[in-house]
Coordinates of C-alpha atoms in Angstrom, one line a residue:
Chain A
X160 CA -0.1 0.0 -0.2
X161 CA 0.4 3.5 -0.9
X162 CA 2.3 6.2 1.9
X163 CA -0.2 9.1 1.8
X164 CA 1.6 12.1 1.2
X165 CA -1.1 14.1 3.4
X166 CA 0.8 14.7 6.6
X167 CA -1.8 16.1 10.0
X168 CA -0.7 17.2 13.5
X169 CA -2.4 17.4 16.3
X170 CA -1.8 19.9 19.1
X171 CA -1.2 20.3 21.8
X172 CA -0.9 16.6 22.8
X173 CA -3.8 15.5 24.8
X174 CA -4.6 11.9 27.1
X175 CA -8.0 11.3 24.7
X176 CA -6.3 12.2 20.4
X177 CA -6.9 8.6 19.3
X178 CA -10.6 9.0 18.3
X179 CA -8.9 12.0 16.1
X180 CA -6.5 9.8 14.9
X181 CA -8.9 7.9 13.4
X182 CA -10.7 10.2 11.9
X183 CA -7.4 11.8 10.3
X184 CA -6.6 7.9 10.0
X185 CA -10.3 7.3 8.1
X186 CA -10.0 10.5 5.8
X187 CA -6.9 8.4 4.2
X188 CA -4.0 10.9 5.2
X189 CA -1.2 10.0 7.8
X190 CA -0.2 11.5 11.7
X191 CA 2.9 13.2 11.8
X192 CA 4.2 15.6 14.5
X193 CA 3.6 19.4 13.5
X194 CA 6.8 19.7 12.0
X195 CA 6.6 17.4 8.5
X196 CA 2.7 18.1 8.9
X197 CA 0.7 19.5 6.5
X198 CA -2.2 20.6 9.0
X199 CA -2.8 21.1 12.0
X200 CA -5.8 20.1 14.1
X201 CA -5.5 22.4 17.0
X202 CA -7.7 21.1 20.5
X203 CA -6.0 23.7 23.0
X204 CA -6.9 26.7 24.0
X205 CA -6.4 29.5 22.0
X206 CA -3.4 31.3 24.3
X207 CA -1.3 28.2 23.9
X208 CA -1.7 28.3 19.9
X209 CA 1.8 28.3 18.5
X210 CA 2.5 32.3 17.9
X211 CA 4.9 30.6 14.6
X212 CA 4.0 27.5 12.5
X213 CA 6.5 25.6 9.7
X214 CA 6.1 27.1 6.1
X215 CA 4.1 23.8 5.2
X216 CA 1.1 24.2 7.3
X217 CA -1.0 25.1 5.1
X218 CA -4.7 24.6 6.9
X219 CA -5.7 25.2 10.2
X220 CA -8.7 22.7 12.7
X221 CA -9.5 24.9 15.6
X222 CA -11.8 23.2 18.2
X223 CA -14.9 24.9 18.7
X224 CA -17.8 26.5 17.3
X225 CA -17.6 30.2 18.2
X226 CA -14.4 31.3 18.3
X227 CA -13.9 35.0 19.3
X228 CA -11.2 34.3 21.4
X229 CA -8.9 33.1 19.0
X230 CA -9.6 36.7 17.7
X231 CA -9.3 38.7 21.0
X232 CA -5.8 36.3 21.6
X233 CA -4.4 37.2 18.3
X234 CA -3.9 33.4 16.5
X235 CA -5.9 35.0 12.7
X236 CA -3.7 37.8 13.4
X237 CA -0.1 36.0 13.7
X238 CA -1.0 33.2 10.8
X239 CA -2.7 35.5 7.7
X240 CA -1.5 32.4 5.9
X241 CA -3.5 30.3 6.9
X242 CA -6.5 28.7 6.2
X243 CA -8.6 29.2 9.5
X244 CA -11.2 26.2 10.1
X245 CA -13.7 26.3 12.9
X246 CA -16.0 23.8 14.3
X247 CA -19.5 25.7 13.2
X248 CA -22.6 23.4 13.2
X249 CA -20.2 19.9 14.2
X250 CA -21.9 20.0 17.9
X251 CA -25.4 20.9 16.8
X252 CA -26.8 17.4 16.1
X253 CA -26.4 16.9 20.2
X254 CA -28.3 19.1 21.1
X255 CA -31.1 19.3 18.1
X256 CA -31.6 15.1 19.6
X257 CA -30.9 16.5 23.1
X258 CA -34.3 19.2 22.0
X259 CA -36.6 15.6 20.7
X260 CA -35.9 13.5 23.6
X261 CA -37.2 16.7 26.0
X262 CA -40.4 17.4 23.2
X263 CA -41.2 13.7 22.4
X264 CA -41.1 13.4 26.7
X265 CA -43.5 15.7 27.2
X266 CA -46.2 15.3 24.6
X267 CA -46.1 11.9 25.3
X268 CA -45.8 12.7 29.4
X269 CA -43.3 10.9 30.1
X270 CA -43.3 13.1 33.2
X271 CA -45.9 11.3 35.2
X272 CA -44.9 8.2 33.5
X273 CA -41.6 7.7 35.9
X274 CA -43.7 8.8 38.6
X275 CA -45.9 5.7 38.6
X276 CA -45.4 2.7 40.0
X277 CA -49.1 1.1 39.6
X278 CA -51.1 0.2 35.6
X279 CA -52.6 3.2 35.2
X280 CA -53.6 2.9 31.7
X281 CA -57.2 5.1 31.7
X282 CA -55.7 7.5 33.4
X283 CA -53.4 8.2 31.3
X284 CA -54.4 7.8 27.6
X285 CA -55.8 11.1 27.0
X286 CA -52.9 12.8 28.1
X287 CA -50.5 10.8 25.6
X288 CA -50.1 12.8 22.4
X289 CA -47.2 12.1 19.5
X290 CA -46.1 14.8 17.1
X291 CA -47.7 13.9 14.0
X292 CA -49.4 16.4 12.6
X293 CA -48.4 19.0 14.9
X294 CA -47.0 21.9 13.8
X295 CA -43.9 22.8 15.8
X296 CA -42.1 26.6 15.2
X297 CA -38.4 26.6 15.7
X298 CA -37.6 29.9 17.2
X299 CA -33.7 30.2 15.4
X300 CA -32.8 28.3 12.2
X301 CA -28.8 28.9 13.1
X302 CA -27.5 25.0 12.8
X303 CA -29.9 23.6 15.9
X304 CA -32.0 24.6 14.4
X305 CA -31.7 22.5 10.7
X306 CA -31.0 19.7 12.6
X307 CA -33.9 19.5 14.2
X308 CA -35.8 19.8 11.3
X309 CA -34.7 16.3 9.5
X310 CA -35.8 15.2 12.6
X311 CA -39.4 16.2 13.0
X312 CA -40.3 15.8 9.3
X313 CA -40.4 11.9 9.8
X314 CA -42.6 11.6 13.0
X315 CA -45.1 14.3 10.3
X316 CA -44.8 17.5 12.6
X317 CA -45.3 20.6 10.1
X318 CA -41.5 22.7 10.2
X319 CA -42.4 26.4 11.6
X320 CA -38.9 28.3 11.7
X321 CA -39.0 31.5 12.5
X322 CA -35.4 33.6 11.5
X323 CA -34.1 36.9 11.5
X324 CA -34.4 37.5 7.9
X325 CA -37.2 34.4 6.5
X326 CA -35.0 33.5 4.3
X327 CA -36.0 30.0 3.5
X328 CA -34.4 27.7 5.6
X329 CA -32.5 24.9 3.4
X330 CA -29.9 22.0 3.5
X331 CA -30.0 18.0 3.4
X332 CA -32.7 16.9 5.5
X333 CA -35.2 19.7 5.3
X334 CA -38.7 19.0 3.3
X335 CA -39.5 21.9 0.7
X336 CA -42.6 21.8 3.4
X337 CA -41.2 23.8 6.0
X338 CA -42.2 27.4 6.8
X339 CA -39.7 30.0 7.4
X340 CA -41.4 33.4 9.2
X341 CA -38.6 36.0 10.0
X342 CA -38.5 36.9 13.5
X343 CA -40.7 40.4 13.2
X344 CA -43.3 39.0 12.1
X345 CA -43.2 36.3 14.9
X346 CA -46.6 37.2 16.6
X347 CA -48.9 35.6 13.6
X348 CA -47.3 32.6 14.0
X349 CA -48.4 31.0 17.3
X350 CA -52.0 30.6 16.4
X351 CA -51.3 28.1 14.7
X352 CA -48.1 26.8 17.0
X353 CA -48.7 23.3 19.1
X354 CA -44.9 23.7 20.5
X355 CA -42.0 24.9 20.2
X356 CA -38.0 25.2 20.3
X357 CA -36.1 28.0 21.9
X358 CA -32.2 27.9 20.2
X359 CA -31.7 31.3 18.7
X360 CA -28.3 32.9 20.2
X361 CA -29.0 34.8 23.2
X362 CA -29.1 39.3 21.8
X363 CA -31.0 42.2 23.4
X364 CA -33.6 41.6 20.9
X365 CA -34.1 37.9 21.5
X366 CA -34.3 38.2 25.8
X367 CA -37.4 37.7 27.5
X368 CA -38.0 36.1 23.5
X369 CA -40.7 33.8 25.1
X370 CA -42.7 35.9 28.4
X371 CA -46.4 36.1 29.3
X372 CA -47.9 37.0 26.3
X373 CA -46.2 34.8 23.7
X374 CA -47.8 31.5 26.8
X375 CA -51.1 33.2 26.9
X376 CA -51.6 33.0 23.1
X377 CA -50.2 29.1 23.0
X378 CA -52.6 25.6 23.8
X379 CA -52.8 24.2 27.3
X380 CA -51.4 21.2 25.3
X381 CA -48.5 23.2 23.8
X382 CA -45.1 21.4 25.1
X383 CA -41.6 24.8 25.3
X384 CA -38.5 23.3 24.9
X385 CA -35.2 25.8 25.9
X386 CA -32.1 24.5 24.3
X387 CA -30.1 28.0 23.4
X388 CA -29.8 30.0 26.4
X389 CA -31.9 30.9 29.3
X390 CA -32.6 34.6 29.1
X391 CA -34.7 33.7 25.9
X392 CA -37.8 32.8 28.5
X393 CA -39.1 34.5 31.4
X394 CA -38.2 32.5 33.7
X395 CA -41.0 34.2 36.6
X396 CA -43.9 33.9 33.3
X397 CA -42.9 30.3 32.2
X398 CA -43.6 29.7 36.2
X399 CA -46.3 30.5 36.6
X400 CA -48.2 29.4 32.9
X401 CA -46.6 25.3 34.1
X402 CA -48.3 27.0 37.6
X403 CA -51.8 27.6 36.2
X404 CA -51.9 25.1 33.1
X405 CA -51.6 27.4 30.9
X406 CA -48.9 25.3 28.3
X407 CA -49.0 21.4 28.8
X408 CA -45.2 22.1 30.1
X409 CA -41.3 23.0 29.5
X410 CA -38.4 21.3 28.5
X411 CA -35.2 23.0 29.3
X412 CA -31.8 22.7 29.5
X413 CA -30.9 25.8 29.5
X414 CA -32.2 28.5 32.4
X415 CA -32.1 31.6 33.9
X416 CA -30.6 32.1 36.7
X417 CA -28.4 29.1 35.6
X418 CA -27.2 27.3 37.0
X419 CA -31.7 27.0 38.4
X420 CA -30.8 26.5 42.1
X421 CA -32.4 24.6 44.7
X422 CA -35.8 25.0 46.0
X423 CA -36.2 27.2 42.7
X424 CA -39.8 26.3 41.5
X425 CA -38.8 25.0 37.9
X426 CA -37.8 21.4 40.6
X427 CA -40.5 20.4 41.9
X428 CA -43.0 21.4 38.7
X429 CA -45.1 18.9 37.3
X430 CA -44.8 19.7 34.1
X431 CA -41.1 20.7 34.8
X432 CA -38.0 19.5 32.9
X433 CA -35.3 20.2 33.5
X434 CA -31.5 19.1 32.1
X435 CA -28.1 20.9 33.7
X436 CA -26.8 22.6 30.1
X437 CA -25.5 18.7 29.1
X438 CA -28.0 18.5 26.0
X439 CA -24.1 18.3 24.6
X440 CA -21.9 16.4 26.9
X441 CA -17.7 16.7 26.3
X442 CA -17.4 12.8 25.0
X443 CA -20.8 13.8 22.8
X444 CA -18.6 16.9 21.5
X445 CA -15.1 15.2 21.1
X446 CA -17.3 12.3 18.9
X447 CA -18.9 15.2 17.4
X448 CA -15.5 17.1 15.9
X449 CA -13.8 13.8 15.8
X450 CA -16.3 13.2 13.2
X451 CA -16.2 16.4 11.7
X452 CA -12.4 16.4 11.7
X453 CA -13.4 13.4 9.7
X454 CA -14.9 15.6 6.9
X455 CA -12.6 18.1 6.5
X456 CA -9.6 16.0 5.8
X457 CA -11.2 14.3 3.6
X458 CA -11.8 17.6 2.6
X459 CA -8.6 18.8 2.6
X460 CA -7.3 15.7 1.1
X461 CA -8.8 16.0 -1.8
X462 CA -8.5 19.4 -3.0
X463 CA -12.1 19.8 -2.6
X464 CA -13.3 23.7 0.1
X465 CA -13.5 22.8 4.0
X466 CA -16.4 23.7 6.0
X467 CA -16.2 26.9 7.9
X468 CA -14.1 28.2 6.9
X469 CA -12.9 31.3 9.0
X470 CA -13.3 34.7 7.1
X471 CA -10.1 36.5 9.7
X472 CA -10.8 39.9 7.6
X473 CA -14.6 39.6 8.3
X474 CA -14.9 38.7 11.3
X475 CA -16.0 35.2 11.4
Chain B
X33 CA -68.8 22.9 -8.0
X34 CA -70.1 19.6 -9.8
X35 CA -71.3 17.7 -6.7
X36 CA -69.2 14.7 -5.9
X37 CA -70.2 11.7 -7.9
X38 CA -69.1 9.0 -5.1
X39 CA -70.6 9.2 -1.5
X40 CA -69.0 7.2 1.7
X41 CA -71.4 5.7 4.8
X42 CA -70.3 5.5 8.0
X43 CA -71.8 3.6 10.5
X44 CA -72.4 1.8 12.9
X45 CA -73.4 6.0 13.8
X46 CA -71.1 7.4 16.8
X47 CA -70.3 10.1 18.1
X48 CA -67.3 11.0 17.0
X49 CA -67.3 10.7 13.5
X50 CA -66.5 14.0 13.0
X51 CA -62.9 12.9 12.2
X52 CA -63.4 10.3 9.5
X53 CA -66.1 13.3 7.8
X54 CA -63.4 15.2 7.3
X55 CA -61.4 12.9 5.5
X56 CA -63.2 11.8 3.0
X57 CA -64.7 15.4 2.3
X58 CA -61.2 16.2 2.2
X59 CA -60.2 13.3 -0.3
X60 CA -62.6 14.1 -2.7
X61 CA -66.2 12.5 -1.9
X62 CA -69.6 12.8 0.2
X63 CA -70.4 11.6 2.8
X64 CA -74.1 10.3 2.5
X65 CA -76.5 6.9 3.9
X66 CA -75.6 3.8 3.2
X67 CA -78.9 3.0 1.0
X68 CA -77.1 5.7 -1.2
X69 CA -73.5 4.5 -0.5
X70 CA -70.9 3.3 -2.5
X71 CA -68.9 2.5 0.2
X72 CA -68.9 2.1 4.1
X73 CA -66.4 3.1 6.2
X74 CA -67.3 1.1 9.1
X75 CA -66.8 2.3 12.8
X76 CA -68.1 -1.0 14.5
X77 CA -67.7 -4.6 16.0
X78 CA -68.0 -8.1 13.8
X79 CA -71.0 -8.9 15.8
X80 CA -73.7 -5.4 14.8
X81 CA -71.9 -5.4 11.4
X82 CA -74.9 -5.4 8.5
X83 CA -76.0 -9.1 7.4
X84 CA -76.8 -7.4 4.3
X85 CA -75.6 -4.2 2.0
X86 CA -77.6 -2.6 -0.5
X87 CA -76.2 -3.9 -4.0
X88 CA -74.0 -0.4 -5.1
X89 CA -72.0 -0.8 -2.0
X90 CA -68.5 -1.9 -3.2
X91 CA -65.6 -1.7 -0.4
X92 CA -65.8 -1.7 3.1
X93 CA -63.1 -0.1 5.2
X94 CA -63.2 -2.3 8.2
X95 CA -61.8 0.0 11.9
X96 CA -58.8 -2.7 13.1
X97 CA -55.4 -3.8 11.6
X98 CA -55.6 -7.8 12.5
X99 CA -59.3 -9.1 11.3
X100 CA -59.5 -12.3 13.0
X101 CA -62.8 -11.9 14.6
X102 CA -64.0 -10.6 11.7
X103 CA -63.8 -13.9 10.4
X104 CA -65.2 -15.3 13.0
X105 CA -68.3 -13.7 12.3
X106 CA -68.5 -14.2 8.9
X107 CA -68.7 -11.0 7.9
X108 CA -66.9 -11.9 4.5
X109 CA -67.9 -14.3 4.1
X110 CA -71.9 -12.9 4.1
X111 CA -70.7 -11.0 1.6
X112 CA -68.2 -12.2 -1.1
X113 CA -68.8 -10.2 -4.1
X114 CA -67.5 -6.4 -2.3
X115 CA -64.1 -5.3 -1.4
X116 CA -63.1 -4.9 2.3
X117 CA -59.7 -3.6 4.2
X118 CA -58.3 -3.2 7.4
X119 CA -56.4 -0.1 9.1
X120 CA -53.6 -2.4 9.0
X121 CA -50.5 0.0 9.1
X122 CA -52.3 2.1 9.9
X123 CA -51.7 2.2 13.5
X124 CA -48.1 1.8 13.6
X125 CA -46.5 5.0 13.7
X126 CA -47.8 6.4 17.3
X127 CA -46.5 3.4 18.6
X128 CA -42.7 3.3 16.7
X129 CA -43.1 6.9 17.4
X130 CA -43.0 6.0 21.6
X131 CA -40.2 3.2 20.4
X132 CA -38.2 6.1 19.6
X133 CA -39.0 8.4 22.6
X134 CA -38.4 5.5 25.2
X135 CA -35.5 5.3 23.4
X136 CA -34.0 8.6 23.6
X137 CA -35.5 9.2 27.2
X138 CA -33.2 6.3 28.5
X139 CA -30.0 6.6 26.5
X140 CA -30.2 10.8 26.6
X141 CA -30.3 8.9 31.1
X142 CA -34.3 11.2 30.9
X143 CA -35.8 9.2 34.0
X144 CA -32.6 10.2 36.7
X145 CA -33.1 14.1 35.6
X146 CA -36.4 13.8 36.5
X147 CA -35.8 13.3 40.3
X148 CA -33.0 15.4 40.4
X149 CA -33.3 18.3 42.4
X150 CA -30.0 19.8 41.9
X151 CA -28.1 20.9 39.0
X152 CA -25.7 18.4 38.5
X153 CA -23.3 19.2 35.1
X154 CA -20.6 17.5 36.4
X155 CA -22.4 13.9 37.4
X156 CA -24.5 13.3 34.8
X157 CA -22.2 14.4 31.8
X158 CA -20.9 11.4 31.7
X159 CA -24.5 9.7 31.6
X160 CA -25.8 11.0 28.5
X161 CA -25.4 9.6 24.8
X162 CA -26.9 9.9 21.8
X163 CA -28.1 7.3 18.8
X164 CA -25.5 9.0 16.6
X165 CA -24.0 6.4 15.0
X166 CA -25.4 3.6 16.8
X167 CA -26.4 0.3 16.3
X168 CA -30.1 -0.4 16.9
X169 CA -31.5 -4.0 16.3
X170 CA -35.0 -4.0 15.7
X171 CA -36.4 -7.5 16.6
X172 CA -39.6 -7.3 14.0
X173 CA -39.7 -5.4 10.4
X174 CA -43.7 -4.5 10.5
X175 CA -45.2 -1.9 9.6
X176 CA -43.6 -0.5 13.4
X177 CA -40.6 -1.3 12.7
X178 CA -40.9 0.0 8.7
X179 CA -42.6 3.7 10.7
X180 CA -40.2 3.5 12.9
X181 CA -36.5 3.4 11.1
X182 CA -37.4 7.0 8.4
X183 CA -36.8 7.6 12.7
X184 CA -33.6 6.5 13.1
X185 CA -32.0 7.2 10.3
X186 CA -31.6 11.2 10.6
X187 CA -31.0 10.7 13.5
X188 CA -27.6 9.1 12.6
X189 CA -28.2 5.7 14.0
X190 CA -27.3 2.5 11.8
X191 CA -30.4 0.2 11.9
X192 CA -30.3 -4.4 11.6
X193 CA -33.7 -5.0 10.9
X194 CA -34.4 -8.7 11.6
X195 CA -37.5 -10.2 9.7
X196 CA -38.1 -13.9 9.5
X197 CA -37.8 -14.1 5.8
X198 CA -33.8 -11.6 5.9
X199 CA -35.3 -10.3 2.4
X200 CA -34.3 -6.3 3.2
X201 CA -36.8 -4.0 4.1
X202 CA -37.8 -1.9 1.6
X203 CA -40.7 1.6 1.4
X204 CA -40.4 5.3 1.7
X205 CA -37.7 7.2 4.2
X206 CA -36.3 3.9 4.3
X207 CA -32.4 4.0 4.3
X208 CA -30.4 1.5 1.4
X209 CA -28.1 1.3 4.5
X210 CA -30.3 -1.0 5.9
X211 CA -28.9 -4.6 7.0
X212 CA -32.0 -6.7 7.0
X213 CA -30.9 -9.7 9.2
X214 CA -33.4 -13.1 9.4
X215 CA -34.1 -13.9 12.8
X216 CA -32.6 -17.3 12.6
X217 CA -29.5 -15.6 11.9
X218 CA -30.6 -13.5 14.7
X219 CA -27.1 -14.5 17.0
X220 CA -24.4 -13.0 15.0
X221 CA -26.5 -8.8 15.2
X222 CA -25.4 -9.0 19.1
X223 CA -21.9 -8.0 18.6
X224 CA -22.8 -4.7 17.0
X225 CA -25.6 -4.1 18.4
X226 CA -26.2 -0.9 20.9
X227 CA -29.6 -0.6 21.5
X228 CA -33.3 -3.3 21.1
X229 CA -35.8 -2.3 20.0
X230 CA -38.3 -5.5 20.1
X231 CA -40.8 -5.1 17.6
X232 CA -42.0 -8.3 16.4
X233 CA -45.0 -10.4 17.0
X234 CA -45.4 -12.6 20.2
X235 CA -45.7 -16.1 19.0
X236 CA -44.0 -19.3 20.2
X237 CA -40.7 -18.7 18.9
X238 CA -41.4 -15.4 19.4
X239 CA -41.6 -16.2 23.5
X240 CA -38.3 -14.8 24.8
X241 CA -36.5 -14.0 22.5
X242 CA -34.5 -11.7 24.7
X243 CA -33.6 -13.6 27.2
X244 CA -30.2 -14.0 30.0
X245 CA -28.0 -14.7 27.1
X246 CA -28.7 -12.5 24.2
X247 CA -28.8 -9.6 27.3
X248 CA -25.8 -10.9 28.6
X249 CA -24.2 -10.3 24.7
X250 CA -25.6 -6.4 25.0
X251 CA -23.4 -4.0 26.7
X252 CA -23.6 -2.1 29.9
X253 CA -24.8 1.6 28.3
X254 CA -27.5 0.2 25.6
X255 CA -31.5 -0.1 26.3
X256 CA -34.1 -2.7 25.1
X257 CA -37.8 -1.1 24.5
X258 CA -40.4 -3.2 24.3
X259 CA -43.5 -1.3 22.2
X260 CA -44.3 -5.3 20.9
X261 CA -45.6 -7.8 24.0
X262 CA -44.5 -8.4 26.9
X263 CA -44.1 -12.1 26.4
X264 CA -41.8 -11.6 24.1
X265 CA -39.3 -10.2 26.8
X266 CA -38.2 -12.7 29.3
X267 CA -39.4 -10.6 31.9
X268 CA -36.9 -12.9 34.9
X269 CA -34.2 -12.3 33.7
X270 CA -34.3 -8.4 32.7
X271 CA -35.7 -7.3 35.7
X272 CA -31.9 -9.2 36.6
X273 CA -29.8 -7.8 34.5
X274 CA -31.6 -4.3 35.1
X275 CA -30.7 -4.7 39.3
X276 CA -26.5 -5.8 38.1
X277 CA -25.9 -3.3 35.6
X278 CA -25.6 -5.9 32.4
X279 CA -27.3 -3.5 30.2
X280 CA -28.0 0.4 31.1
X281 CA -32.0 0.0 30.5
X282 CA -35.2 -1.3 29.4
X283 CA -38.4 0.4 28.8
X284 CA -41.9 -1.8 28.8
X285 CA -44.8 -0.4 27.3
X286 CA -45.9 -3.9 27.4
X287 CA -44.4 -6.2 30.2
X288 CA -45.0 -9.7 31.3
X289 CA -47.2 -10.3 33.6
X290 CA -49.5 -7.6 32.0
X291 CA -50.4 -5.8 33.9
X292 CA -47.4 -5.1 36.0
X293 CA -48.8 -6.4 39.7
X294 CA -48.4 -3.5 41.7
X295 CA -45.2 -3.7 43.8
X296 CA -43.6 -5.6 40.7
X297 CA -40.1 -4.1 40.7
X298 CA -40.1 -3.3 37.2
X299 CA -41.5 0.0 38.7
X300 CA -39.1 1.2 41.1
X301 CA -35.5 0.2 39.3
X302 CA -34.6 3.3 38.3
X303 CA -33.3 2.1 34.9
X304 CA -36.9 1.3 33.7
X305 CA -39.3 3.1 32.0
X306 CA -42.6 2.0 31.9
X307 CA -45.7 2.9 30.4
X308 CA -48.7 0.8 31.0
X309 CA -49.5 -0.2 27.7
X310 CA -50.4 3.5 26.0
X311 CA -48.4 3.8 23.1
X312 CA -51.6 4.3 20.9
X313 CA -54.6 5.8 22.6
X314 CA -58.0 5.5 21.2
X315 CA -58.2 9.6 20.5
X316 CA -54.5 8.8 18.2
X317 CA -55.8 5.1 16.8
X318 CA -58.5 8.0 15.5
X319 CA -56.8 10.3 14.3
X320 CA -54.7 7.9 12.2
X321 CA -57.3 5.7 11.6
X322 CA -58.7 9.3 9.7
X323 CA -55.4 9.8 7.5
X324 CA -56.2 5.7 6.2
X325 CA -60.0 6.3 5.1
X326 CA -58.3 9.2 3.6
X327 CA -56.2 7.8 2.3
X328 CA -57.5 4.7 1.1
X329 CA -61.6 7.6 0.4
X330 CA -58.7 9.3 -2.5
X331 CA -57.6 6.3 -4.0
X332 CA -61.6 5.1 -4.3
X333 CA -61.9 7.6 -6.1
X334 CA -59.2 7.6 -8.7
X335 CA -59.6 4.1 -9.2
X336 CA -56.4 3.4 -8.0
X337 CA -56.0 0.2 -6.1
X338 CA -56.6 0.2 -2.2
X339 CA -54.4 -0.2 0.6
X340 CA -54.3 -2.8 3.2
X341 CA -56.7 -5.0 1.2
X342 CA -58.0 -8.4 2.9
X343 CA -57.8 -11.3 0.7
X344 CA -60.8 -13.8 2.5
X345 CA -59.6 -16.9 0.8
X346 CA -55.7 -16.6 2.0
X347 CA -56.9 -15.4 5.5
X348 CA -56.0 -12.3 5.9

């Protein structure tokens, strides 16, 4: 077998780079020292990034989706001739899967089932719902939203995606029937929304995007899922809506305040599911990063455009 | 607007036929009396079925997927010139969605999350899994299995479908990568199975299909989901495996014995999720039947072959 011409370094050395090595070799390159490398998969912090790189290194893959810290550390300015890629999009899958899990568990009445210690079929029957034929509104059509839509499609749910521009959301596995609504017209989605998934960035404009008014326009069977940031939902309004049965329930991987303090009412409301911001735990992050590295090394070896290219002059 | 030529009767009269009427009208026919009808949507029991039908009635849609009771009541023999269809396949979607919910809830460690009353991110992190890249073996490739496969595909799970013949499972939304294994070779799937969904019919051959040996060959992170019949799993062996951490957990919509008696260990094992055979509750059944009726009336109006045709001479 001919030896691969493309050499990829991993740095800084870490105990758990086996998954990355496997991804690199699986993509048709070999793992080597930085001195011999064509590219570098960086697994460390911005501060530890080398001030000089061997001239042969043409591409650096960074380990984060948000790369503000690498800007602040001057990494891009120090290496103007190197192509940098981020891990944008790589970590969305696990969060989208988590959102789907929370939504299904809510809609199918799992919290009450888990508390039961006797066979209550007749009591539970009327509360078991389905996503089939229901409309799920996703606030935010970034990586998480775009990963979630293909998961909802085979369940027979209709999806309304809300983004800033209102430009139709497209991508692999996203059905043509998905309706895209610009954020400024958000108020017109509530009357035909059954469930809401919050997956938008936290900004001044999205603070308390879901408040008492929005909750009041949902249904007694509606579930609200938040996998974005706690501040997008008005927590007091949510607790009130959950307590009075204004909505069916809430599945929250993020809270405001976060961490949610002991004794907070959300811990004990029967129709609230709290997961402590663990929708994307470290071991899944590493596996997702390795998948992303594999995809990018494959493209690098083939001379094709890489995923998630950083354009320093544009600031992202 | 021209009046529709096709008239469909619903019988016997019941309080909640509005969904069916909507499905019939939506499919381009009109709802009328049996005396004027071209077809009959039957919502009643076999015993109440009319001994005589008007000669113009060419098609009867029955409300059940299993139609043994209609055979026993002599319904087909009494109407040899009428085409009968069952509701086979119509009710699989909700059960498949339930299986997906149980599997995701288990894999993502939801039961422990629901017991928590404090923010335990570090403690929970290592236990939150994902279906991405995992292999899910589905025992049985009937309606439920075929409905579940398209739901698993966008989650990045690999599927092994086990059926009697080993003939490749095909259908809408079923990816070509699905591996089909004949039941007689079941023993070779365990070494590369992460999770199991039991969705096979209960027969003498499938009794205790999952017993101590099969559980021992799974992984400490494996979840076993049963949405078929309780007898397919050896309950005592399952309780033992759950207690000793041989597998990760079990999500059971059906149990043996069923109903599960008060005080049974499955009620309190932390890694068992019990739902009291409510994966397909009455209100979802009616909605699914209405969808099926709509699809068949559309085909009837267009003169196309109907879904789930019963062939009395073959016994199903």
